[in-house]
């Protein structure tokens, strides 16, 4: 009697492959369908990836990403737009079929430039909450050239691998934010004076990583476990976002803008330049003048800037975002059953001090912390139900503190 598939009923002659069991048979088509049904219901080797928190469901549109960022970050619309579009395009790249031979979409790594306290790292942290891909933030200051004390650039991928629960497939479509990228600028215009192991050496090490290559990554970190097995990771689909303060780059921008001053017409153009915010005129050649090598600038094609924060922006940062500084302190006191309030005059004083110290939004927290320190120490032990911070009280606390 001829064998036949117990699922579809086709005979041995009608199928290419018939797998025989103890009491029955299954053809190759039914076996594939059975595997797909099992995977869809949470079984099989791919089930873990299906249920992974990094499973792409619906691609958020750029406007949706920006609206989410607006809830936590005040202003910086230009940087938000660039970041939203880059992340959206990254999602679309991941969904492009691997066998699509017509057009290969290349990734557009980003570099964000802005003075300290303007929100570069906050933008990265906020967008990480919304993403369905592994996301990690690394600090460029810890990296050195291979063979020297410090971390190798490959440790970036180790951290991304750990965030992805050692899922290589998820790691290869993740996003990395490299903070303090300006700290690896070339220390001298002449590259041959001394070996620049934490500057140009790190930039050279990042080149292939940013562009896309296969990297052997130690899963537990680099030099402490030399006998461990390496995991191969392809970085072609990993999006890199870099951020840096580039302190002093305004002088480079000003020099470049002034070199084009020739004739009456150019004098009129100079008048149009906003000298209070030179960062908006930043160009790739300014990054080169600062100390980034041309090869790494070419691998960071999207260049955007963050505006310095004015008084209005600082006031909004204090009170408006979901996790604003004032709301955090109100929550801390609420947990002790105390209603905390700040008068408008007190908020104005805090903003004035932040502008004076030129520390941006980061300075707001240290000022509020100094104002609230005595209250946070004493009031939880009292039976008071409310506490109001006035401008007079705030000034008295600042006069006592080291900030004054």
mmCIF file of C-alpha atoms in Angstrom:
data_model
loop_
_atom_site.group_PDB
_atom_site.id
_atom_site.type_symbol
_atom_site.label_atom_id
_atom_site.label_comp_id
_atom_site.label_asym_id
_atom_site.label_seq_id
_atom_site.Cartn_x
_atom_site.Cartn_y
_atom_site.Cartn_z
ATOM 1 C CA UNK A 1 0.000 0.000 0.000
ATOM 2 C CA UNK A 2 1.435 3.416 -1.027
ATOM 3 C CA UNK A 3 2.254 5.817 1.781
ATOM 4 C CA UNK A 4 0.379 9.104 1.944
ATOM 5 C CA UNK A 5 0.382 12.282 4.076
ATOM 6 C CA UNK A 6 -1.978 11.954 7.036
ATOM 7 C CA UNK A 7 -2.703 15.711 6.915
ATOM 8 C CA UNK A 8 -3.432 16.519 3.259
ATOM 9 C CA UNK A 9 -3.930 12.978 1.925
ATOM 10 C CA UNK A 10 -1.458 13.281 -0.989
ATOM 11 C CA UNK A 11 0.435 10.127 -1.947
ATOM 12 C CA UNK A 12 4.195 9.599 -1.961
ATOM 13 C CA UNK A 13 4.312 10.228 -5.718
ATOM 14 C CA UNK A 14 2.531 13.612 -5.437
ATOM 15 C CA UNK A 15 4.964 15.196 -2.968
ATOM 16 C CA UNK A 16 8.706 15.908 -3.014
ATOM 17 C CA UNK A 17 9.339 14.727 0.546
ATOM 18 C CA UNK A 18 7.334 12.444 2.831
ATOM 19 C CA UNK A 19 8.491 12.203 6.449
ATOM 20 C CA UNK A 20 7.549 8.833 7.968
ATOM 21 C CA UNK A 21 6.665 8.458 11.638
ATOM 22 C CA UNK A 22 5.635 5.510 13.816
ATOM 23 C CA UNK A 23 1.961 5.491 12.819
ATOM 24 C CA UNK A 24 1.769 8.100 10.058
ATOM 25 C CA UNK A 25 3.443 10.411 7.551
ATOM 26 C CA UNK A 26 3.638 14.144 6.839
ATOM 27 C CA UNK A 27 4.682 15.901 3.615
ATOM 28 C CA UNK A 28 7.052 18.876 3.404
ATOM 29 C CA UNK A 29 4.256 21.436 2.831
ATOM 30 C CA UNK A 30 2.260 20.307 5.877
ATOM 31 C CA UNK A 31 5.441 20.225 7.980
ATOM 32 C CA UNK A 32 6.172 23.877 7.083
ATOM 33 C CA UNK A 33 2.586 24.893 7.892
ATOM 34 C CA UNK A 34 2.730 23.045 11.216
ATOM 35 C CA UNK A 35 5.958 24.846 12.087
ATOM 36 C CA UNK A 36 4.407 28.240 11.253
ATOM 37 C CA UNK A 37 1.336 27.494 13.392
ATOM 38 C CA UNK A 38 3.542 26.398 16.318
ATOM 39 C CA UNK A 39 5.719 29.531 16.059
ATOM 40 C CA UNK A 40 2.685 31.837 15.852
ATOM 41 C CA UNK A 41 1.340 30.304 19.065
ATOM 42 C CA UNK A 42 4.531 30.810 21.033
ATOM 43 C CA UNK A 43 6.405 27.549 20.452
ATOM 44 C CA UNK A 44 9.640 26.762 18.641
ATOM 45 C CA UNK A 45 13.070 28.478 18.509
ATOM 46 C CA UNK A 46 11.693 31.746 17.057
ATOM 47 C CA UNK A 47 9.010 32.137 19.694
ATOM 48 C CA UNK A 48 11.329 34.030 22.031
ATOM 49 C CA UNK A 49 11.970 36.629 19.332
ATOM 50 C CA UNK A 50 8.235 36.905 18.546
ATOM 51 C CA UNK A 51 7.412 37.702 22.153
ATOM 52 C CA UNK A 52 10.473 39.880 22.608
ATOM 53 C CA UNK A 53 10.001 43.449 23.789
ATOM 54 C CA UNK A 54 12.023 44.390 20.714
ATOM 55 C CA UNK A 55 9.465 42.987 18.281
ATOM 56 C CA UNK A 56 8.490 45.665 15.733
ATOM 57 C CA UNK A 57 4.704 46.018 15.720
ATOM 58 C CA UNK A 58 3.670 49.383 14.277
ATOM 59 C CA UNK A 59 6.131 51.975 13.040
ATOM 60 C CA UNK A 60 5.531 55.291 14.868
ATOM 61 C CA UNK A 61 5.374 58.197 12.396
ATOM 62 C CA UNK A 62 7.880 61.083 12.761
ATOM 63 C CA UNK A 63 5.140 63.412 14.082
ATOM 64 C CA UNK A 64 4.168 60.807 16.716
ATOM 65 C CA UNK A 65 7.793 60.463 17.823
ATOM 66 C CA UNK A 66 8.141 64.269 18.088
ATOM 67 C CA UNK A 67 4.857 64.572 20.022
ATOM 68 C CA UNK A 68 6.196 62.028 22.514
ATOM 69 C CA UNK A 69 9.459 63.969 22.859
ATOM 70 C CA UNK A 70 7.475 67.212 23.380
ATOM 71 C CA UNK A 71 5.988 65.745 26.582
ATOM 72 C CA UNK A 72 9.425 65.525 28.193
ATOM 73 C CA UNK A 73 11.731 67.961 26.364
ATOM 74 C CA UNK A 74 11.013 71.691 26.030
ATOM 75 C CA UNK A 75 11.890 73.422 22.744
ATOM 76 C CA UNK A 76 14.665 72.102 20.459
ATOM 77 C CA UNK A 77 12.168 71.534 17.618
ATOM 78 C CA UNK A 78 14.903 71.327 14.982
ATOM 79 C CA UNK A 79 16.796 68.552 16.788
ATOM 80 C CA UNK A 80 13.534 66.704 17.529
ATOM 81 C CA UNK A 81 12.561 66.748 13.832
ATOM 82 C CA UNK A 82 15.937 65.378 12.740
ATOM 83 C CA UNK A 83 15.873 62.719 15.442
ATOM 84 C CA UNK A 84 12.270 61.676 14.704
ATOM 85 C CA UNK A 85 12.917 61.304 10.960
ATOM 86 C CA UNK A 86 16.153 59.368 11.543
ATOM 87 C CA UNK A 87 14.485 56.898 13.908
ATOM 88 C CA UNK A 88 11.476 56.493 11.592
ATOM 89 C CA UNK A 89 13.741 55.789 8.606
ATOM 90 C CA UNK A 90 15.701 53.325 10.758
ATOM 91 C CA UNK A 91 12.486 51.399 11.442
ATOM 92 C CA UNK A 92 11.678 51.363 7.716
ATOM 93 C CA UNK A 93 15.155 50.081 6.867
ATOM 94 C CA UNK A 94 14.606 47.186 9.247
ATOM 95 C CA UNK A 95 11.367 46.285 7.507
ATOM 96 C CA UNK A 96 12.887 46.318 4.012
ATOM 97 C CA UNK A 97 12.975 42.739 2.614
ATOM 98 C CA UNK A 98 16.479 41.284 2.535
ATOM 99 C CA UNK A 99 15.949 40.034 -1.036
ATOM 100 C CA UNK A 100 14.950 43.483 -2.342
ATOM 101 C CA UNK A 101 17.597 44.012 -5.036
ATOM 102 C CA UNK A 102 16.235 47.282 -6.425
ATOM 103 C CA UNK A 103 17.209 49.972 -3.908
ATOM 104 C CA UNK A 104 19.268 49.431 -0.766
ATOM 105 C CA UNK A 105 18.439 52.057 1.839
ATOM 106 C CA UNK A 106 21.543 53.202 3.701
ATOM 107 C CA UNK A 107 21.416 54.350 7.308
ATOM 108 C CA UNK A 108 21.946 57.997 8.232
ATOM 109 C CA UNK A 109 23.893 58.277 11.477
ATOM 110 C CA UNK A 110 23.314 61.554 13.353
ATOM 111 C CA UNK A 111 25.520 64.003 15.226
ATOM 112 C CA UNK A 112 23.877 66.516 17.609
ATOM 113 C CA UNK A 113 25.813 69.594 18.708
ATOM 114 C CA UNK A 114 24.747 71.807 21.595
ATOM 115 C CA UNK A 115 26.158 73.458 24.709
ATOM 116 C CA UNK A 116 25.905 71.743 28.077
ATOM 117 C CA UNK A 117 22.454 71.430 29.634
ATOM 118 C CA UNK A 118 20.466 71.919 26.396
ATOM 119 C CA UNK A 119 18.985 68.399 26.353
ATOM 120 C CA UNK A 120 21.128 66.114 24.136
ATOM 121 C CA UNK A 121 21.247 63.191 26.556
ATOM 122 C CA UNK A 122 17.646 63.824 27.681
ATOM 123 C CA UNK A 123 16.461 63.522 24.065
ATOM 124 C CA UNK A 124 18.290 60.202 23.760
ATOM 125 C CA UNK A 125 16.930 58.843 27.058
ATOM 126 C CA UNK A 126 13.383 59.946 26.244
ATOM 127 C CA UNK A 127 13.326 58.406 22.790
ATOM 128 C CA UNK A 128 14.666 55.169 24.273
ATOM 129 C CA UNK A 129 11.438 54.796 26.270
ATOM 130 C CA UNK A 130 9.352 54.795 23.106
ATOM 131 C CA UNK A 131 11.440 52.441 20.965
ATOM 132 C CA UNK A 132 10.845 48.787 20.158
ATOM 133 C CA UNK A 133 14.541 48.238 19.420
ATOM 134 C CA UNK A 134 17.478 47.807 21.834
ATOM 135 C CA UNK A 135 18.871 51.200 22.847
ATOM 136 C CA UNK A 136 21.985 52.035 24.856
ATOM 137 C CA UNK A 137 23.832 55.211 25.834
ATOM 138 C CA UNK A 138 27.630 55.071 26.015
ATOM 139 C CA UNK A 139 30.190 57.699 26.990
ATOM 140 C CA UNK A 140 32.996 58.323 24.509
ATOM 141 C CA UNK A 141 35.371 59.563 27.230
ATOM 142 C CA UNK A 142 36.122 56.027 28.488
ATOM 143 C CA UNK A 143 37.391 54.722 25.125
ATOM 144 C CA UNK A 144 41.031 54.324 24.140
ATOM 145 C CA UNK A 145 42.819 52.731 21.228
ATOM 146 C CA UNK A 146 43.119 48.927 21.429
ATOM 147 C CA UNK A 147 45.979 47.836 23.689
ATOM 148 C CA UNK A 148 45.836 50.807 26.074
ATOM 149 C CA UNK A 149 44.209 51.285 29.483
ATOM 150 C CA UNK A 150 40.513 52.035 28.967
ATOM 151 C CA UNK A 151 37.704 50.435 27.001
ATOM 152 C CA UNK A 152 37.820 49.316 23.371
ATOM 153 C CA UNK A 153 35.166 50.697 21.015
ATOM 154 C CA UNK A 154 33.800 47.127 20.673
ATOM 155 C CA UNK A 155 32.456 47.438 24.235
ATOM 156 C CA UNK A 156 29.711 49.646 22.734
ATOM 157 C CA UNK A 157 28.304 46.515 21.112
ATOM 158 C CA UNK A 158 28.750 44.501 24.324
ATOM 159 C CA UNK A 159 26.403 46.929 26.116
ATOM 160 C CA UNK A 160 23.893 46.807 23.262
ATOM 161 C CA UNK A 161 24.052 42.992 23.341
ATOM 162 C CA UNK A 162 23.353 42.996 27.089
ATOM 163 C CA UNK A 163 20.358 45.351 26.640
ATOM 164 C CA UNK A 164 19.004 42.957 23.975
ATOM 165 C CA UNK A 165 19.259 39.983 26.390
ATOM 166 C CA UNK A 166 22.030 38.508 24.195
ATOM 167 C CA UNK A 167 19.629 38.284 21.246
ATOM 168 C CA UNK A 168 22.024 38.849 18.311
ATOM 169 C CA UNK A 169 19.221 39.481 15.815
ATOM 170 C CA UNK A 170 17.735 42.243 18.003
ATOM 171 C CA UNK A 171 21.199 43.694 18.695
ATOM 172 C CA UNK A 172 21.867 44.058 14.965
ATOM 173 C CA UNK A 173 18.902 46.434 14.597
ATOM 174 C CA UNK A 174 19.497 48.512 17.714
ATOM 175 C CA UNK A 175 20.312 52.177 18.281
ATOM 176 C CA UNK A 176 23.416 53.492 20.079
ATOM 177 C CA UNK A 177 23.763 57.011 21.505
ATOM 178 C CA UNK A 178 27.444 57.977 21.872
ATOM 179 C CA UNK A 179 27.623 60.877 24.327
ATOM 180 C CA UNK A 180 30.545 63.319 24.701
ATOM 181 C CA UNK A 181 31.733 62.640 21.133
ATOM 182 C CA UNK A 182 33.639 65.956 21.239
ATOM 183 C CA UNK A 183 35.969 64.562 23.917
ATOM 184 C CA UNK A 184 37.656 62.294 21.352
ATOM 185 C CA UNK A 185 38.581 65.231 19.092
ATOM 186 C CA UNK A 186 42.130 65.261 17.779
ATOM 187 C CA UNK A 187 44.345 67.022 20.299
ATOM 188 C CA UNK A 188 46.571 68.669 17.667
ATOM 189 C CA UNK A 189 46.287 69.735 14.032
ATOM 190 C CA UNK A 190 49.464 67.784 13.352
ATOM 191 C CA UNK A 191 48.547 64.078 13.686
ATOM 192 C CA UNK A 192 52.155 62.869 13.893
ATOM 193 C CA UNK A 193 53.464 64.684 17.008
ATOM 194 C CA UNK A 194 52.462 62.014 19.568
ATOM 195 C CA UNK A 195 50.248 58.966 19.585
ATOM 196 C CA UNK A 196 46.743 60.230 20.394
ATOM 197 C CA UNK A 197 45.286 57.027 21.865
ATOM 198 C CA UNK A 198 42.144 58.555 23.383
ATOM 199 C CA UNK A 199 41.449 61.026 20.583
ATOM 200 C CA UNK A 200 42.246 60.234 16.974
ATOM 201 C CA UNK A 201 42.928 56.592 17.863
ATOM 202 C CA UNK A 202 39.338 56.159 19.078
ATOM 203 C CA UNK A 203 37.959 57.945 16.018
ATOM 204 C CA UNK A 204 39.852 55.517 13.766
ATOM 205 C CA UNK A 205 38.415 52.607 15.756
ATOM 206 C CA UNK A 206 34.863 53.940 15.343
ATOM 207 C CA UNK A 207 35.073 54.257 11.544
ATOM 208 C CA UNK A 208 34.167 50.700 10.567
ATOM 209 C CA UNK A 209 31.699 50.430 13.439
ATOM 210 C CA UNK A 210 29.708 53.433 12.197
ATOM 211 C CA UNK A 211 29.755 52.397 8.559
ATOM 212 C CA UNK A 212 28.961 48.714 8.987
ATOM 213 C CA UNK A 213 31.160 45.681 9.515
ATOM 214 C CA UNK A 214 31.237 42.300 11.244
ATOM 215 C CA UNK A 215 32.686 42.682 14.736
ATOM 216 C CA UNK A 216 33.664 39.879 17.126
ATOM 217 C CA UNK A 217 32.211 41.025 20.439
ATOM 218 C CA UNK A 218 33.167 39.619 23.866
ATOM 219 C CA UNK A 219 29.781 39.112 25.615
ATOM 220 C CA UNK A 220 31.137 39.881 29.119
ATOM 221 C CA UNK A 221 33.365 42.810 28.168
ATOM 222 C CA UNK A 222 36.849 42.949 26.716
ATOM 223 C CA UNK A 223 40.018 42.344 28.667
ATOM 224 C CA UNK A 224 38.912 40.714 31.914
ATOM 225 C CA UNK A 225 37.757 37.475 30.273
ATOM 226 C CA UNK A 226 40.247 36.717 27.473
ATOM 227 C CA UNK A 227 39.193 33.053 27.237
ATOM 228 C CA UNK A 228 35.484 33.715 26.507
ATOM 229 C CA UNK A 229 33.801 32.898 23.193
ATOM 230 C CA UNK A 230 33.201 35.827 20.858
ATOM 231 C CA UNK A 231 29.855 36.688 19.276
ATOM 232 C CA UNK A 232 29.853 38.034 15.699
ATOM 233 C CA UNK A 233 27.677 41.140 15.233
ATOM 234 C CA UNK A 234 26.976 42.931 11.947
ATOM 235 C CA UNK A 235 26.740 46.721 12.539
ATOM 236 C CA UNK A 236 25.240 47.652 9.145
ATOM 237 C CA UNK A 237 21.724 48.027 10.609
ATOM 238 C CA UNK A 238 22.739 49.637 13.929
ATOM 239 C CA UNK A 239 21.886 53.356 14.013
ATOM 240 C CA UNK A 240 24.469 55.570 15.737
ATOM 241 C CA UNK A 241 23.459 58.917 17.240
ATOM 242 C CA UNK A 242 26.322 61.059 18.565
ATOM 243 C CA UNK A 243 26.078 64.069 20.853
ATOM 244 C CA UNK A 244 28.595 66.558 22.154
ATOM 245 C CA UNK A 245 28.897 70.054 23.644
ATOM 246 C CA UNK A 246 31.858 71.010 21.411
ATOM 247 C CA UNK A 247 32.772 73.769 23.851
ATOM 248 C CA UNK A 248 34.415 76.647 21.983
ATOM 249 C CA UNK A 249 33.251 75.610 18.498
ATOM 250 C CA UNK A 250 31.431 78.971 18.223
ATOM 251 C CA UNK A 251 34.854 80.562 17.636
ATOM 252 C CA UNK A 252 35.447 78.190 14.708
ATOM 253 C CA UNK A 253 32.006 79.049 13.276
ATOM 254 C CA UNK A 254 32.637 82.795 13.694
ATOM 255 C CA UNK A 255 36.021 82.511 11.956
ATOM 256 C CA UNK A 256 34.465 80.656 9.024
ATOM 257 C CA UNK A 257 31.601 83.152 8.672
ATOM 258 C CA UNK A 258 33.993 86.101 8.732
ATOM 259 C CA UNK A 259 36.243 84.641 5.995
ATOM 260 C CA UNK A 260 33.505 85.311 3.443
ATOM 261 C CA UNK A 261 33.212 89.023 4.222
ATOM 262 C CA UNK A 262 34.181 90.723 0.958
ATOM 263 C CA UNK A 263 32.377 93.737 -0.490
ATOM 264 C CA UNK A 264 29.277 95.710 0.527
ATOM 265 C CA UNK A 265 26.768 92.864 0.016
ATOM 266 C CA UNK A 266 28.625 90.531 2.383
ATOM 267 C CA UNK A 267 28.648 93.222 5.080
ATOM 268 C CA UNK A 268 24.846 93.247 4.907
ATOM 269 C CA UNK A 269 24.830 89.443 5.273
ATOM 270 C CA UNK A 270 26.997 89.653 8.383
ATOM 271 C CA UNK A 271 24.361 91.873 10.017
ATOM 272 C CA UNK A 272 21.803 89.073 9.615
ATOM 273 C CA UNK A 273 23.898 86.629 11.634
ATOM 274 C CA UNK A 274 22.537 85.959 15.136
ATOM 275 C CA UNK A 275 25.673 86.341 17.268
ATOM 276 C CA UNK A 276 23.850 85.061 20.357
ATOM 277 C CA UNK A 277 23.272 81.660 18.725
ATOM 278 C CA UNK A 278 26.131 80.857 16.357
ATOM 279 C CA UNK A 279 25.497 77.126 16.811
ATOM 280 C CA UNK A 280 22.659 77.261 14.247
ATOM 281 C CA UNK A 281 25.214 77.969 11.502
ATOM 282 C CA UNK A 282 27.304 74.870 12.234
ATOM 283 C CA UNK A 283 28.680 72.983 9.236
ATOM 284 C CA UNK A 284 30.792 69.824 8.814
ATOM 285 C CA UNK A 285 33.966 71.892 8.247
ATOM 286 C CA UNK A 286 33.554 73.355 11.755
ATOM 287 C CA UNK A 287 33.647 69.837 13.225
ATOM 288 C CA UNK A 288 36.836 69.217 11.223
ATOM 289 C CA UNK A 289 38.377 72.419 12.583
ATOM 290 C CA UNK A 290 37.426 71.319 16.107
ATOM 291 C CA UNK A 291 39.316 68.022 15.752
ATOM 292 C CA UNK A 292 37.051 65.345 14.248
ATOM 293 C CA UNK A 293 38.721 63.543 11.340
ATOM 294 C CA UNK A 294 37.043 63.898 7.907
ATOM 295 C CA UNK A 295 36.392 60.138 7.654
ATOM 296 C CA UNK A 296 34.233 60.098 10.801
ATOM 297 C CA UNK A 297 32.340 63.273 9.766
ATOM 298 C CA UNK A 298 31.483 61.530 6.480
ATOM 299 C CA UNK A 299 29.977 58.616 8.417
ATOM 300 C CA UNK A 300 27.744 61.020 10.417
ATOM 301 C CA UNK A 301 25.873 62.624 7.510
ATOM 302 C CA UNK A 302 23.003 64.170 9.514
ATOM 303 C CA UNK A 303 24.219 67.206 11.489
ATOM 304 C CA UNK A 304 21.801 69.063 13.776
ATOM 305 C CA UNK A 305 22.137 71.541 16.622
ATOM 306 C CA UNK A 306 20.435 72.390 19.921
ATOM 307 C CA UNK A 307 19.584 75.996 20.761
ATOM 308 C CA UNK A 308 20.887 77.616 23.958
ATOM 309 C CA UNK A 309 18.120 77.882 26.554
ATOM 310 C CA UNK A 310 16.625 81.339 27.237
ATOM 311 C CA UNK A 311 14.640 82.403 30.321
ATOM 312 C CA UNK A 312 11.277 81.336 28.890
ATOM 313 C CA UNK A 313 12.593 77.849 28.045
ATOM 314 C CA UNK A 314 14.171 77.447 31.495
ATOM 315 C CA UNK A 315 10.895 78.493 33.177
ATOM 316 C CA UNK A 316 8.972 75.909 31.146
ATOM 317 C CA UNK A 317 11.569 73.231 31.899
ATOM 318 C CA UNK A 318 11.035 73.862 35.628
ATOM 319 C CA UNK A 319 7.289 73.249 35.543
ATOM 320 C CA UNK A 320 5.832 71.859 32.278
ATOM 321 C CA UNK A 321 7.373 68.449 31.315
ATOM 322 C CA UNK A 322 5.895 65.235 32.714
ATOM 323 C CA UNK A 323 8.973 64.724 34.894
ATOM 324 C CA UNK A 324 9.812 68.402 35.495
ATOM 325 C CA UNK A 325 12.070 69.288 38.434
ATOM 326 C CA UNK A 326 9.283 70.996 40.417
ATOM 327 C CA UNK A 327 6.907 68.037 39.895
ATOM 328 C CA UNK A 328 9.606 65.668 41.175
ATOM 329 C CA UNK A 329 9.990 67.610 44.418
ATOM 330 C CA UNK A 330 6.213 67.944 44.788
ATOM 331 C CA UNK A 331 5.984 64.147 44.476
ATOM 332 C CA UNK A 332 8.724 63.624 47.075
ATOM 333 C CA UNK A 333 6.866 65.794 49.611
ATOM 334 C CA UNK A 334 3.500 64.268 48.676
ATOM 335 C CA UNK A 335 4.839 60.850 49.700
ATOM 336 C CA UNK A 336 5.204 62.326 53.212
ATOM 337 C CA UNK A 337 1.677 63.797 53.065
ATOM 338 C CA UNK A 338 2.946 67.366 52.515
ATOM 339 C CA UNK A 339 1.708 69.742 49.792
ATOM 340 C CA UNK A 340 4.675 71.644 48.344
ATOM 341 C CA UNK A 341 4.176 74.865 46.354
ATOM 342 C CA UNK A 342 6.526 77.397 44.732
ATOM 343 C CA UNK A 343 5.556 81.050 44.273
ATOM 344 C CA UNK A 344 6.061 82.576 40.774
ATOM 345 C CA UNK A 345 8.690 84.907 42.273
ATOM 346 C CA UNK A 346 10.665 81.920 43.597
ATOM 347 C CA UNK A 347 10.614 80.297 40.139
ATOM 348 C CA UNK A 348 11.829 83.569 38.583
ATOM 349 C CA UNK A 349 14.722 83.690 41.081
ATOM 350 C CA UNK A 350 15.730 80.093 40.244
ATOM 351 C CA UNK A 351 15.721 80.867 36.501
ATOM 352 C CA UNK A 352 17.762 84.054 37.042
ATOM 353 C CA UNK A 353 20.413 82.094 38.923
ATOM 354 C CA UNK A 354 20.501 79.390 36.212
ATOM 355 C CA UNK A 355 21.088 82.053 33.546
ATOM 356 C CA UNK A 356 23.806 83.610 35.712
ATOM 357 C CA UNK A 357 25.668 80.304 36.189
ATOM 358 C CA UNK A 358 25.294 79.358 32.459
ATOM 359 C CA UNK A 359 24.765 75.662 33.217
ATOM 360 C CA UNK A 360 21.553 75.274 31.219
ATOM 361 C CA UNK A 361 18.782 72.980 32.456
ATOM 362 C CA UNK A 362 21.290 70.939 34.449
ATOM 363 C CA UNK A 363 21.972 73.991 36.600
ATOM 364 C CA UNK A 364 18.302 74.267 37.570
ATOM 365 C CA UNK A 365 18.429 71.025 39.520
ATOM 366 C CA UNK A 366 21.485 71.986 41.580
ATOM 367 C CA UNK A 367 19.877 75.360 42.443
ATOM 368 C CA UNK A 368 16.554 73.787 43.499
ATOM 369 C CA UNK A 369 18.439 71.101 45.448
ATOM 370 C CA UNK A 370 20.313 73.754 47.442
ATOM 371 C CA UNK A 371 17.092 75.675 48.125
ATOM 372 C CA UNK A 372 15.220 72.551 49.281
ATOM 373 C CA UNK A 373 17.965 70.828 51.287
ATOM 374 C CA UNK A 374 17.016 72.243 54.734
ATOM 375 C CA UNK A 375 13.300 71.722 54.083
ATOM 376 C CA UNK A 376 13.835 68.110 52.992
ATOM 377 C CA UNK A 377 15.876 67.489 56.137
ATOM 378 C CA UNK A 378 13.538 69.071 58.693
ATOM 379 C CA UNK A 379 9.933 68.982 57.409
ATOM 380 C CA UNK A 380 9.418 65.152 57.242
ATOM 381 C CA UNK A 381 9.894 65.104 61.049
ATOM 382 C CA UNK A 382 7.291 67.816 61.604
ATOM 383 C CA UNK A 383 3.497 67.515 61.491
ATOM 384 C CA UNK A 384 3.041 70.204 58.847
ATOM 385 C CA UNK A 385 0.689 69.512 55.929
ATOM 386 C CA UNK A 386 1.905 72.179 53.511
ATOM 387 C CA UNK A 387 5.059 74.123 52.663
ATOM 388 C CA UNK A 388 5.464 77.129 50.363
ATOM 389 C CA UNK A 389 8.782 78.173 48.835
ATOM 390 C CA UNK A 390 8.903 81.969 48.479
ATOM 391 C CA UNK A 391 11.524 84.121 46.765
ATOM 392 C CA UNK A 392 12.707 85.352 50.185
ATOM 393 C CA UNK A 393 13.145 81.792 51.505
ATOM 394 C CA UNK A 394 14.909 80.718 48.286
ATOM 395 C CA UNK A 395 17.332 83.657 48.458
ATOM 396 C CA UNK A 396 18.115 82.933 52.123
ATOM 397 C CA UNK A 397 18.924 79.308 51.313
ATOM 398 C CA UNK A 398 21.131 80.294 48.367
ATOM 399 C CA UNK A 399 22.968 82.828 50.556
ATOM 400 C CA UNK A 400 23.811 79.969 52.981
ATOM 401 C CA UNK A 401 24.862 77.529 50.248
ATOM 402 C CA UNK A 402 28.166 77.147 48.438
ATOM 403 C CA UNK A 403 26.491 78.235 45.175
ATOM 404 C CA UNK A 404 26.405 81.857 46.366
#
